[in-house]
Structures are given as structure tokens and as C-alpha cells.
Amino acid sequence: MTAARPPTVGLGRRSRRAGLLREPLLFIVVTMAGGLAAAFAHHWRIGMSIVAAAMLLAAASRLLLPARTAGLLVVRARALDVAVLGVLGAAVGILALVVPVR
């Protein structure tokens, strides 16, 4: 005889959603890759603006998500992670706006 298995009704959808929320880094990396692709396609201002937005989104995600959900965005203390990502995102965004076009 085989042992009875516990019911798993509804767990598939819940675990799938939890898996997407567990890895916000994937969305940020894909967004950055899109920005870099735009920059390499001779639209550097738009591309770098997208990269800056992705960095600022990473900072906001690190600030708002708990450490368990933030996944690989957790590197150091929350304040340090948010400060570094925010400063880098703002710097890239400002540079994308002020560098003159030839």
C-alpha cells in the first residue's frame, strides 16, 4: 500500500507568486540590459535613463521589501544598500541629462 499524500490544492499558484516576488533582481537586471541595449544602439541618453531608473527601482525595492523577499538585492545593511543604489542611480540619471549631444 502507498501512503496517503497531503492535499496540495491551491499551493501551486501561491508558490509561483512567491517565486516571482522572491527575485526582484531578475526584473531589475532585465531592465538594465534593455537600457544598455538602447545605449549600444546609439540611443545613449534614453538607455542611460533606463539604467538609472532601474537602479532607483532597485533602491526602492531594497527599501520597501523585507530582506527575505528582496533576495539578491540584500548585500549589506538596508540603509547602505539603499544609499549606494540611490546615489548611483541619481548620478547616472543626472549625467544622462546634462552631457551635451554632439
Short mmCIF file of C-alpha atoms in Angstrom, two decimals:
data_model
loop_
_atom_site.label_atom_id
_atom_site.label_comp_id
_atom_site.label_asym_id
_atom_site.label_seq_id
_atom_site.Cartn_x
_atom_site.Cartn_y
_atom_site.Cartn_z
CA MET A 1 0.00 0.00 0.00
CA THR A 2 1.08 3.54 -0.60
CA ALA A 3 0.98 6.27 2.00
CA ALA A 4 -1.65 8.96 1.63
CA ARG A 5 -0.34 12.29 0.39
CA PRO A 6 -1.46 15.56 1.96
CA PRO A 7 -3.73 17.68 -0.23
CA THR A 8 -1.94 20.37 -2.23
CA VAL A 9 -4.92 22.30 -3.55
CA GLY A 10 -4.08 25.96 -4.18
CA LEU A 11 -0.38 25.68 -3.35
CA GLY A 12 0.78 25.83 -6.96
CA ARG A 13 -0.46 29.35 -7.59
CA ARG A 14 0.75 30.61 -4.22
CA SER A 15 4.26 29.21 -4.63
CA ARG A 16 4.54 30.59 -8.17
CA ARG A 17 3.63 34.09 -6.99
CA ALA A 18 6.03 33.82 -4.07
CA GLY A 19 8.77 32.77 -6.50
CA LEU A 20 8.28 35.89 -8.61
CA LEU A 21 8.31 38.11 -5.55
CA ARG A 22 11.40 36.41 -4.21
CA GLU A 23 13.57 37.52 -7.12
CA PRO A 24 13.08 41.22 -7.88
CA LEU A 25 16.69 41.28 -9.09
CA LEU A 26 15.64 39.48 -12.28
CA PHE A 27 13.31 42.33 -13.29
CA ILE A 28 15.99 44.92 -12.49
CA VAL A 29 18.68 43.08 -14.46
CA VAL A 30 16.39 42.71 -17.48
CA THR A 31 15.55 46.43 -17.29
CA MET A 32 19.25 47.34 -17.09
CA ALA A 33 20.03 45.07 -20.03
CA GLY A 34 17.34 46.83 -22.05
CA GLY A 35 18.84 50.19 -21.17
CA LEU A 36 22.32 49.04 -22.15
CA ALA A 37 20.97 47.64 -25.41
CA ALA A 38 19.39 51.01 -26.17
CA ALA A 39 22.67 52.75 -25.32
CA PHE A 40 24.63 50.46 -27.64
CA ALA A 41 22.07 51.12 -30.38
CA HIS A 42 23.15 54.79 -30.43
CA HIS A 43 20.35 55.99 -28.13
CA TRP A 44 22.67 56.51 -25.18
CA ARG A 45 20.61 59.16 -23.40
CA ILE A 46 17.46 57.02 -23.36
CA GLY A 47 19.47 53.92 -22.49
CA MET A 48 21.25 55.52 -19.56
CA SER A 49 17.96 56.97 -18.33
CA ILE A 50 16.54 53.44 -18.29
CA VAL A 51 19.61 52.18 -16.41
CA ALA A 52 19.22 55.00 -13.88
CA ALA A 53 15.54 54.17 -13.45
CA ALA A 54 16.44 50.51 -12.87
CA MET A 55 18.96 51.49 -10.18
CA LEU A 56 16.41 53.73 -8.48
CA LEU A 57 13.86 50.92 -8.70
CA ALA A 58 16.40 48.60 -7.07
CA ALA A 59 16.89 51.13 -4.27
CA ALA A 60 13.13 51.42 -3.76
CA SER A 61 12.75 47.63 -3.80
CA ARG A 62 15.51 47.22 -1.24
CA LEU A 63 13.90 49.89 0.93
CA LEU A 64 10.34 48.54 0.78
CA LEU A 65 10.78 44.76 0.60
CA PRO A 66 11.75 42.69 3.62
CA ALA A 67 15.20 41.12 3.47
CA ARG A 68 13.76 37.66 2.89
CA THR A 69 11.80 38.85 -0.16
CA ALA A 70 14.47 41.19 -1.56
CA GLY A 71 16.64 38.20 -2.40
CA LEU A 72 19.97 39.04 -4.01
CA LEU A 73 19.41 42.78 -3.60
CA VAL A 74 20.49 42.31 0.01
CA VAL A 75 24.22 42.94 0.17
CA ARG A 76 24.90 44.91 3.33
CA ALA A 77 22.72 46.82 5.73
CA ARG A 78 19.47 48.15 4.26
CA ALA A 79 20.46 51.80 4.67
CA LEU A 80 23.79 51.27 2.92
CA ASP A 81 22.22 49.33 0.05
CA VAL A 82 19.56 52.00 -0.49
CA ALA A 83 22.09 54.84 -0.25
CA VAL A 84 24.53 53.29 -2.74
CA LEU A 85 21.86 52.33 -5.27
CA GLY A 86 20.13 55.69 -4.90
CA VAL A 87 23.31 57.73 -5.32
CA LEU A 88 24.47 55.68 -8.32
CA GLY A 89 21.02 55.82 -9.95
CA ALA A 90 20.78 59.58 -9.41
CA ALA A 91 24.33 60.11 -10.71
CA VAL A 92 23.72 58.11 -13.89
CA GLY A 93 20.40 59.89 -14.43
CA ILE A 94 21.88 63.36 -13.94
CA LEU A 95 24.81 62.57 -16.22
CA ALA A 96 22.43 61.27 -18.89
CA LEU A 97 20.58 64.58 -18.78
CA VAL A 98 23.48 67.05 -18.64
CA VAL A 99 26.03 65.57 -21.05
CA PRO A 100 25.71 67.56 -24.28
CA VAL A 101 24.79 65.82 -27.50
CA ARG A 102 27.25 66.28 -30.38
#
